[in-house]
Short mmCIF file of N, CA, C and O in Angstrom, two decimals:
data_model
loop_
_atom_site.label_atom_id
_atom_site.label_comp_id
_atom_site.label_asym_id
_atom_site.label_seq_id
_atom_site.Cartn_x
_atom_site.Cartn_y
_atom_site.Cartn_z
N UNK A 1355 0.92 -1.60 0.04
CA UNK A 1355 -0.39 -0.46 0.08
C UNK A 1355 1.06 1.21 0.07
O UNK A 1355 0.43 2.02 -0.27
N UNK A 1356 2.13 1.67 0.41
CA UNK A 1356 2.53 2.23 0.70
C UNK A 1356 3.23 2.68 -0.64
O UNK A 1356 3.77 3.63 -1.10
N UNK A 1357 4.21 1.97 -1.24
CA UNK A 1357 4.25 2.04 -3.13
C UNK A 1357 3.09 2.66 -3.53
O UNK A 1357 3.49 2.91 -4.53
N UNK A 1358 2.11 1.66 -3.27
CA UNK A 1358 0.79 2.56 -4.32
C UNK A 1358 0.45 3.70 -3.95
O UNK A 1358 0.38 3.98 -4.81
N UNK A 1359 -0.07 3.98 -2.84
CA UNK A 1359 0.56 5.07 -2.16
C UNK A 1359 0.29 6.49 -2.90
O UNK A 1359 0.34 7.96 -2.62
N UNK A 1360 2.08 6.28 -3.12
CA UNK A 1360 3.26 7.27 -3.34
C UNK A 1360 3.02 7.76 -5.36
O UNK A 1360 3.61 8.79 -5.70
N UNK A 1361 1.59 5.99 -5.85
CA UNK A 1361 1.74 6.65 -7.33
C UNK A 1361 0.52 7.78 -7.39
O UNK A 1361 -0.25 8.25 -8.28
N UNK A 1362 -0.70 7.53 -6.01
CA UNK A 1362 -1.15 9.09 -5.73
C UNK A 1362 -1.12 10.25 -6.28
O UNK A 1362 -0.84 10.50 -5.47
N UNK A 1363 -1.17 10.91 -7.36
CA UNK A 1363 -1.76 12.15 -7.78
C UNK A 1363 -2.72 13.14 -7.04
O UNK A 1363 -4.20 12.76 -7.32
N UNK A 1364 -3.31 13.35 -5.74
CA UNK A 1364 -4.62 13.56 -4.78
C UNK A 1364 -5.16 14.63 -5.26
O UNK A 1364 -6.49 14.08 -6.08
N UNK A 1365 -4.71 15.75 -6.26
CA UNK A 1365 -6.12 16.39 -6.81
C UNK A 1365 -6.36 15.92 -8.28
O UNK A 1365 -8.11 16.24 -8.41
N UNK A 1366 -6.06 14.91 -8.83
CA UNK A 1366 -6.39 13.69 -9.75
C UNK A 1366 -7.60 13.08 -9.35
O UNK A 1366 -8.47 13.36 -9.33
N UNK A 1367 -6.79 12.52 -8.08
CA UNK A 1367 -8.26 11.34 -7.42
C UNK A 1367 -9.30 12.11 -7.02
O UNK A 1367 -10.68 11.60 -6.50
N UNK A 1368 -9.39 12.66 -6.70
CA UNK A 1368 -10.75 14.12 -6.49
C UNK A 1368 -11.34 14.85 -8.07
O UNK A 1368 -12.12 14.71 -6.97
N UNK A 1369 -10.50 14.97 -8.12
CA UNK A 1369 -11.35 15.86 -9.05
C UNK A 1369 -11.29 14.50 -10.46
O UNK A 1369 -13.30 14.17 -10.45
N UNK A 1370 -11.38 12.84 -10.37
CA UNK A 1370 -12.18 12.65 -10.74
C UNK A 1370 -13.08 11.62 -10.13
O UNK A 1370 -14.33 11.04 -10.68
N UNK A 1371 -12.94 11.63 -8.77
CA UNK A 1371 -14.44 12.13 -8.01
C UNK A 1371 -15.57 12.29 -8.21
O UNK A 1371 -16.46 11.62 -7.81
N UNK A 1372 -15.35 13.29 -7.93
CA UNK A 1372 -16.48 14.73 -8.99
C UNK A 1372 -16.73 14.39 -10.11
O UNK A 1372 -17.48 14.21 -10.12
N UNK A 1373 -16.14 14.11 -10.94
CA UNK A 1373 -16.91 13.41 -12.93
C UNK A 1373 -17.71 11.65 -12.61
O UNK A 1373 -18.27 11.91 -12.88
N UNK A 1374 -16.55 11.02 -11.59
CA UNK A 1374 -17.37 10.20 -11.92
C UNK A 1374 -19.61 10.03 -10.76
O UNK A 1374 -19.74 9.46 -11.52
N UNK A 1375 -18.95 10.53 -9.82
CA UNK A 1375 -20.67 11.44 -9.11
C UNK A 1375 -21.28 11.45 -10.14
O UNK A 1375 -22.25 11.11 -9.63
N UNK A 1376 -20.94 12.61 -10.61
CA UNK A 1376 -22.14 13.10 -12.27
C UNK A 1376 -22.27 12.36 -12.86
O UNK A 1376 -23.59 12.35 -13.34
N UNK A 1377 -21.40 11.20 -13.05
CA UNK A 1377 -21.72 9.29 -14.23
C UNK A 1377 -22.68 9.30 -13.78
O UNK A 1377 -23.98 8.68 -14.32
N UNK A 1378 -22.70 9.26 -12.16
CA UNK A 1378 -22.86 8.31 -11.90
C UNK A 1378 -24.42 8.30 -11.26
O UNK A 1378 -25.29 7.59 -11.52
N UNK A 1379 -25.06 9.84 -11.87
CA UNK A 1379 -26.04 10.22 -11.33
C UNK A 1379 -27.13 10.44 -12.70
O UNK A 1379 -28.31 9.63 -12.57
N UNK A 1380 -26.21 10.28 -13.74
CA UNK A 1380 -26.83 10.28 -15.27
C UNK A 1380 -27.50 8.64 -15.82
O UNK A 1380 -27.13 8.86 -16.72
N UNK A 1381 -25.73 7.10 -15.30
CA UNK A 1381 -26.24 6.84 -15.20
C UNK A 1381 -25.02 6.21 -16.81
O UNK A 1381 -25.70 6.15 -17.47
N UNK A 1382 -23.88 7.44 -16.57
CA UNK A 1382 -23.40 7.15 -17.59
C UNK A 1382 -22.72 6.24 -18.12
O UNK A 1382 -22.57 5.08 -17.21
N UNK A 1383 -22.72 6.24 -19.61
CA UNK A 1383 -21.91 3.83 -19.62
C UNK A 1383 -21.23 4.72 -21.10
O UNK A 1383 -21.59 5.62 -22.24
N UNK A 1384 -21.70 3.92 -21.80
CA UNK A 1384 -20.38 4.61 -23.68
C UNK A 1384 -21.77 5.00 -24.76
O UNK A 1384 -20.83 5.91 -25.66
N UNK A 1385 -22.96 4.67 -24.17
CA UNK A 1385 -23.41 5.32 -25.60
C UNK A 1385 -24.54 6.93 -25.34
O UNK A 1385 -25.54 7.38 -24.82
N UNK A 1386 -24.44 6.83 -23.45
CA UNK A 1386 -24.14 8.19 -23.23
C UNK A 1386 -23.67 9.51 -23.31
O UNK A 1386 -22.60 9.76 -23.40
N UNK A 1387 -23.87 10.83 -24.31
CA UNK A 1387 -22.97 11.74 -24.50
C UNK A 1387 -23.36 12.95 -23.30
O UNK A 1387 -24.17 13.47 -23.56
N UNK A 1388 -22.48 12.61 -22.25
CA UNK A 1388 -22.11 13.57 -21.82
C UNK A 1388 -20.59 14.11 -21.79
O UNK A 1388 -19.92 12.96 -21.45
N UNK A 1389 -20.34 14.31 -20.22
CA UNK A 1389 -19.23 15.18 -20.20
C UNK A 1389 -19.28 15.36 -19.04
O UNK A 1389 -20.08 16.64 -18.22
N UNK A 1390 -17.67 16.27 -18.27
CA UNK A 1390 -16.93 15.94 -17.54
C UNK A 1390 -15.93 16.27 -16.43
O UNK A 1390 -15.30 15.67 -17.38
N UNK A 1391 -16.11 16.80 -15.81
CA UNK A 1391 -14.14 17.68 -16.02
C UNK A 1391 -14.28 18.77 -15.41
O UNK A 1391 -15.46 20.00 -14.37
N UNK A 1392 -13.58 18.08 -13.27
CA UNK A 1392 -13.01 18.72 -12.80
C UNK A 1392 -11.62 19.15 -12.42
O UNK A 1392 -11.17 18.89 -12.81
N UNK A 1393 -11.77 20.50 -12.07
CA UNK A 1393 -10.16 20.51 -11.67
C UNK A 1393 -9.83 21.73 -10.99
O UNK A 1393 -10.93 22.52 -10.31
N UNK A 1394 -9.19 22.23 -9.77
CA UNK A 1394 -8.03 22.25 -9.42
C UNK A 1394 -8.17 24.06 -9.94
O UNK A 1394 -7.69 24.29 -10.27
N UNK A 1395 -8.51 24.60 -9.58
CA UNK A 1395 -8.87 26.53 -10.09
C UNK A 1395 -7.73 27.72 -9.66
O UNK A 1395 -6.19 26.88 -8.87
N UNK A 1396 -7.78 28.10 -9.50
CA UNK A 1396 -6.30 29.58 -9.18
C UNK A 1396 -6.15 29.85 -7.81
O UNK A 1396 -5.73 30.31 -7.29
N UNK A 1397 -8.19 29.63 -7.41
CA UNK A 1397 -7.64 29.92 -6.35
C UNK A 1397 -7.32 28.91 -5.07
O UNK A 1397 -7.96 29.09 -4.16
N UNK A 1398 -6.95 27.50 -5.91
CA UNK A 1398 -6.92 26.34 -5.11
C UNK A 1398 -8.90 25.84 -4.66
O UNK A 1398 -9.07 24.46 -3.92
N UNK A 1399 -9.90 26.54 -5.30
CA UNK A 1399 -10.82 25.38 -5.79
C UNK A 1399 -11.67 24.59 -6.73
O UNK A 1399 -10.89 25.08 -7.98
N UNK A 1400 -12.55 24.00 -6.82
CA UNK A 1400 -13.02 23.13 -7.66
C UNK A 1400 -13.85 23.30 -8.51
O UNK A 1400 -14.67 24.20 -8.05
N UNK A 1401 -13.48 24.19 -9.67
CA UNK A 1401 -14.41 24.36 -11.04
C UNK A 1401 -14.87 22.61 -11.52
O UNK A 1401 -14.01 22.14 -12.08
N UNK A 1402 -16.20 23.03 -11.73
CA UNK A 1402 -16.76 21.89 -13.14
C UNK A 1402 -17.63 22.37 -13.61
O UNK A 1402 -18.61 23.07 -13.69
N UNK A 1403 -17.16 21.80 -14.74
CA UNK A 1403 -18.45 21.83 -16.48
C UNK A 1403 -18.94 20.03 -16.69
O UNK A 1403 -18.25 19.55 -16.48
N UNK A 1404 -20.15 19.69 -16.36
CA UNK A 1404 -20.84 18.81 -17.09
C UNK A 1404 -21.96 19.45 -18.35
O UNK A 1404 -22.66 20.91 -18.21
N UNK A 1405 -21.59 18.48 -18.90
CA UNK A 1405 -23.05 18.19 -19.98
C UNK A 1405 -23.23 17.63 -20.28
O UNK A 1405 -22.39 15.98 -20.45
N UNK A 1406 -25.11 17.33 -20.73
CA UNK A 1406 -25.24 15.94 -20.87
C UNK A 1406 -26.16 16.37 -22.61
O UNK A 1406 -26.75 17.73 -22.95
N UNK A 1407 -26.15 15.47 -24.02
CA UNK A 1407 -26.81 16.02 -24.70
C UNK A 1407 -27.10 14.76 -25.11
O UNK A 1407 -27.43 13.06 -24.49
N UNK A 1408 -28.60 15.14 -25.96
CA UNK A 1408 -28.90 14.27 -27.08
C UNK A 1408 -27.91 13.76 -28.46
O UNK A 1408 -26.85 14.11 -28.62
N UNK A 1409 -28.44 11.69 -28.40
CA UNK A 1409 -27.88 11.27 -29.77
C UNK A 1409 -27.48 12.63 -30.81
O UNK A 1409 -26.17 12.49 -31.60
N UNK A 1410 -28.20 12.93 -30.83
CA UNK A 1410 -29.25 13.67 -32.35
C UNK A 1410 -27.19 15.29 -32.06
O UNK A 1410 -27.01 16.02 -32.73
N UNK A 1411 -27.91 15.84 -31.00
CA UNK A 1411 -26.99 16.59 -30.65
C UNK A 1411 -28.09 18.18 -30.16
O UNK A 1411 -28.16 19.13 -30.31
N UNK A 1412 -29.05 17.52 -30.91
CA UNK A 1412 -30.15 18.34 -30.85
C UNK A 1412 -30.85 19.56 -29.70
O UNK A 1412 -31.20 20.24 -29.46
N UNK A 1413 -30.35 19.40 -28.21
CA UNK A 1413 -30.37 18.79 -27.56
C UNK A 1413 -29.05 18.76 -26.39
O UNK A 1413 -29.08 17.77 -26.14
N UNK A 1414 -29.08 19.66 -26.18
CA UNK A 1414 -27.87 20.49 -24.88
C UNK A 1414 -27.92 21.01 -23.99
O UNK A 1414 -28.10 21.88 -23.88
N UNK A 1415 -27.18 20.25 -22.97
CA UNK A 1415 -27.65 19.96 -21.11
C UNK A 1415 -26.55 21.37 -20.26
O UNK A 1415 -25.83 19.47 -21.03
N UNK A 1416 -26.49 21.73 -20.10
CA UNK A 1416 -24.21 22.07 -19.29
C UNK A 1416 -24.77 22.77 -17.99
O UNK A 1416 -26.25 23.16 -17.58
N UNK A 1417 -24.83 22.54 -16.87
CA UNK A 1417 -23.95 22.98 -15.75
C UNK A 1417 -22.44 23.58 -15.01
O UNK A 1417 -21.59 23.08 -15.99
N UNK A 1418 -22.59 24.43 -14.93
CA UNK A 1418 -20.22 24.38 -13.72
C UNK A 1418 -21.18 24.39 -12.50
O UNK A 1418 -22.46 25.55 -11.82
N UNK A 1419 -19.94 24.12 -11.57
CA UNK A 1419 -20.01 24.32 -10.47
C UNK A 1419 -19.15 25.04 -9.64
O UNK A 1419 -17.62 24.76 -10.65
N UNK A 1420 -19.00 25.65 -8.28
CA UNK A 1420 -17.71 25.46 -8.23
C UNK A 1420 -17.59 25.03 -6.14
O UNK A 1420 -18.40 25.42 -5.61
N UNK A 1421 -17.22 24.93 -5.44
CA UNK A 1421 -16.77 24.46 -4.05
C UNK A 1421 -15.69 23.87 -4.29
O UNK A 1421 -14.26 24.49 -3.99
N UNK A 1422 -15.06 23.79 -1.98
CA UNK A 1422 -13.94 23.33 -1.70
C UNK A 1422 -13.36 22.38 -2.61
O UNK A 1422 -14.04 21.35 -3.13
N UNK A 1423 -12.17 22.06 -2.77
CA UNK A 1423 -11.05 21.20 -3.12
C UNK A 1423 -10.86 20.26 -2.13
O UNK A 1423 -10.82 20.08 -1.24
N UNK A 1424 -12.10 19.03 -1.47
CA UNK A 1424 -11.91 17.90 -0.33
C UNK A 1424 -13.31 17.29 -0.80
O UNK A 1424 -13.65 17.10 -1.69
N UNK A 1425 -12.37 16.41 -0.64
CA UNK A 1425 -13.26 15.19 -0.89
C UNK A 1425 -14.92 15.35 -0.69
O UNK A 1425 -15.48 14.56 -1.64
N UNK A 1426 -14.71 15.02 0.47
CA UNK A 1426 -16.59 15.57 0.85
C UNK A 1426 -17.48 16.48 0.06
O UNK A 1426 -18.94 16.30 -0.84
N UNK A 1427 -17.10 17.71 -0.27
CA UNK A 1427 -17.33 18.15 -0.83
C UNK A 1427 -17.59 18.15 -2.63
O UNK A 1427 -18.87 18.47 -3.31
N UNK A 1428 -16.91 17.81 -3.19
CA UNK A 1428 -16.32 17.20 -4.58
C UNK A 1428 -17.82 16.79 -4.84
O UNK A 1428 -18.01 16.46 -6.16
N UNK A 1429 -17.48 14.79 -4.49
CA UNK A 1429 -18.27 14.36 -4.89
C UNK A 1429 -19.76 14.93 -4.25
O UNK A 1429 -20.93 14.25 -5.22
N UNK A 1430 -20.60 15.98 -3.37
CA UNK A 1430 -21.52 16.61 -3.01
C UNK A 1430 -22.14 17.34 -4.59
O UNK A 1430 -23.46 18.33 -4.84
N UNK A 1431 -20.98 17.72 -4.57
CA UNK A 1431 -20.68 18.77 -5.96
C UNK A 1431 -21.53 18.05 -7.32
O UNK A 1431 -22.16 18.74 -7.82
N UNK A 1432 -20.81 17.12 -8.05
CA UNK A 1432 -20.67 15.97 -8.54
C UNK A 1432 -22.04 15.45 -9.16
O UNK A 1432 -22.94 15.59 -9.95
N UNK A 1433 -22.37 15.35 -7.87
CA UNK A 1433 -24.13 14.64 -7.81
C UNK A 1433 -25.36 15.87 -7.52
O UNK A 1433 -25.85 16.00 -8.84
N UNK A 1434 -24.72 16.97 -7.23
CA UNK A 1434 -25.50 17.67 -6.78
C UNK A 1434 -25.57 18.44 -8.33
O UNK A 1434 -26.73 18.21 -8.85
N UNK A 1435 -25.09 18.13 -9.89
CA UNK A 1435 -24.40 18.82 -11.26
C UNK A 1435 -25.26 17.88 -11.81
O UNK A 1435 -26.44 18.05 -12.44
N UNK A 1436 -25.07 16.12 -11.72
CA UNK A 1436 -25.25 14.98 -12.72
C UNK A 1436 -28.02 15.35 -12.16
O UNK A 1436 -28.05 15.17 -12.89
N UNK A 1437 -27.71 15.91 -10.85
CA UNK A 1437 -29.48 15.79 -10.67
C UNK A 1437 -29.70 16.97 -11.44
O UNK A 1437 -31.10 16.82 -11.99
N UNK A 1438 -29.59 18.15 -11.38
CA UNK A 1438 -29.69 19.06 -11.42
C UNK A 1438 -30.01 18.87 -14.14
O UNK A 1438 -30.84 19.41 -14.13
N UNK A 1439 -29.04 18.13 -13.91
CA UNK A 1439 -28.93 19.05 -15.51
C UNK A 1439 -30.21 16.81 -15.79
O UNK A 1439 -31.03 16.99 -17.32
N UNK A 1440 -30.83 15.89 -14.71
CA UNK A 1440 -31.72 14.91 -14.94
C UNK A 1440 -32.44 15.91 -15.16
O UNK A 1440 -33.63 15.67 -16.06
N UNK A 1441 -33.04 16.84 -14.28
CA UNK A 1441 -34.11 17.19 -13.77
C UNK A 1441 -34.03 18.29 -15.93
O UNK A 1441 -35.56 18.12 -15.70
N UNK A 1442 -33.56 19.17 -15.99
CA UNK A 1442 -33.39 19.99 -16.85
C UNK A 1442 -34.19 19.35 -18.25
O UNK A 1442 -35.32 19.36 -19.10
N UNK A 1443 -33.19 17.79 -18.89
CA UNK A 1443 -33.48 16.56 -19.73
C UNK A 1443 -34.83 15.80 -19.06
O UNK A 1443 -35.50 16.17 -20.69
N UNK A 1444 -35.66 15.89 -18.10
CA UNK A 1444 -36.71 14.84 -17.55
C UNK A 1444 -36.84 14.39 -18.34
O UNK A 1444 -36.11 13.04 -19.22
N UNK A 1445 -37.91 13.73 -17.88
CA UNK A 1445 -38.58 11.84 -18.07
C UNK A 1445 -39.10 11.83 -19.30
O UNK A 1445 -38.98 12.46 -20.04
N UNK A 1446 -37.99 10.86 -19.93
CA UNK A 1446 -38.09 10.12 -21.09
C UNK A 1446 -36.89 10.94 -22.15
O UNK A 1446 -36.28 10.49 -22.81
N UNK A 1447 -36.04 11.03 -21.51
CA UNK A 1447 -34.56 11.41 -22.09
C UNK A 1447 -33.53 10.77 -22.27
O UNK A 1447 -33.69 10.28 -23.66
N UNK A 1448 -34.39 10.19 -21.40
CA UNK A 1448 -32.63 8.54 -21.65
C UNK A 1448 -33.26 7.35 -21.89
O UNK A 1448 -33.21 6.19 -22.25
N UNK A 1449 -34.58 7.60 -21.93
CA UNK A 1449 -35.21 6.67 -23.34
C UNK A 1449 -34.62 5.95 -24.64
O UNK A 1449 -33.74 4.71 -24.41
N UNK A 1450 -34.34 7.18 -24.89
CA UNK A 1450 -33.76 6.63 -26.50
C UNK A 1450 -32.31 6.47 -26.80
O UNK A 1450 -31.46 6.04 -27.31
N UNK A 1451 -32.07 6.74 -25.92
CA UNK A 1451 -30.34 6.12 -25.29
C UNK A 1451 -30.08 4.37 -25.14
O UNK A 1451 -29.23 4.02 -24.49
N UNK A 1452 -30.93 3.52 -24.56
CA UNK A 1452 -30.62 2.09 -24.49
C UNK A 1452 -30.82 1.27 -25.29
O UNK A 1452 -31.09 1.66 -26.34
#
């Protein structure tokens, strides 16, 4: 574990946790046109951008978030952003992605 922990890049681990939570809320998979990008901004906070699109690109929903660069905050940030886009897309949006 000591060797493996030396390979960890903490900023990246936290960014990926945020992005994965966003994808999980939207049930992201290979057929889901979604994008997530979390990074540490110049002030040391988390900046997040998320996007959900219809397969043909006719509908695109986007969101942004910012908050503390800590694991718990970033997980919640990703979840919240995912729920926002899921609500914007509305019922039945994901039916065409099956």
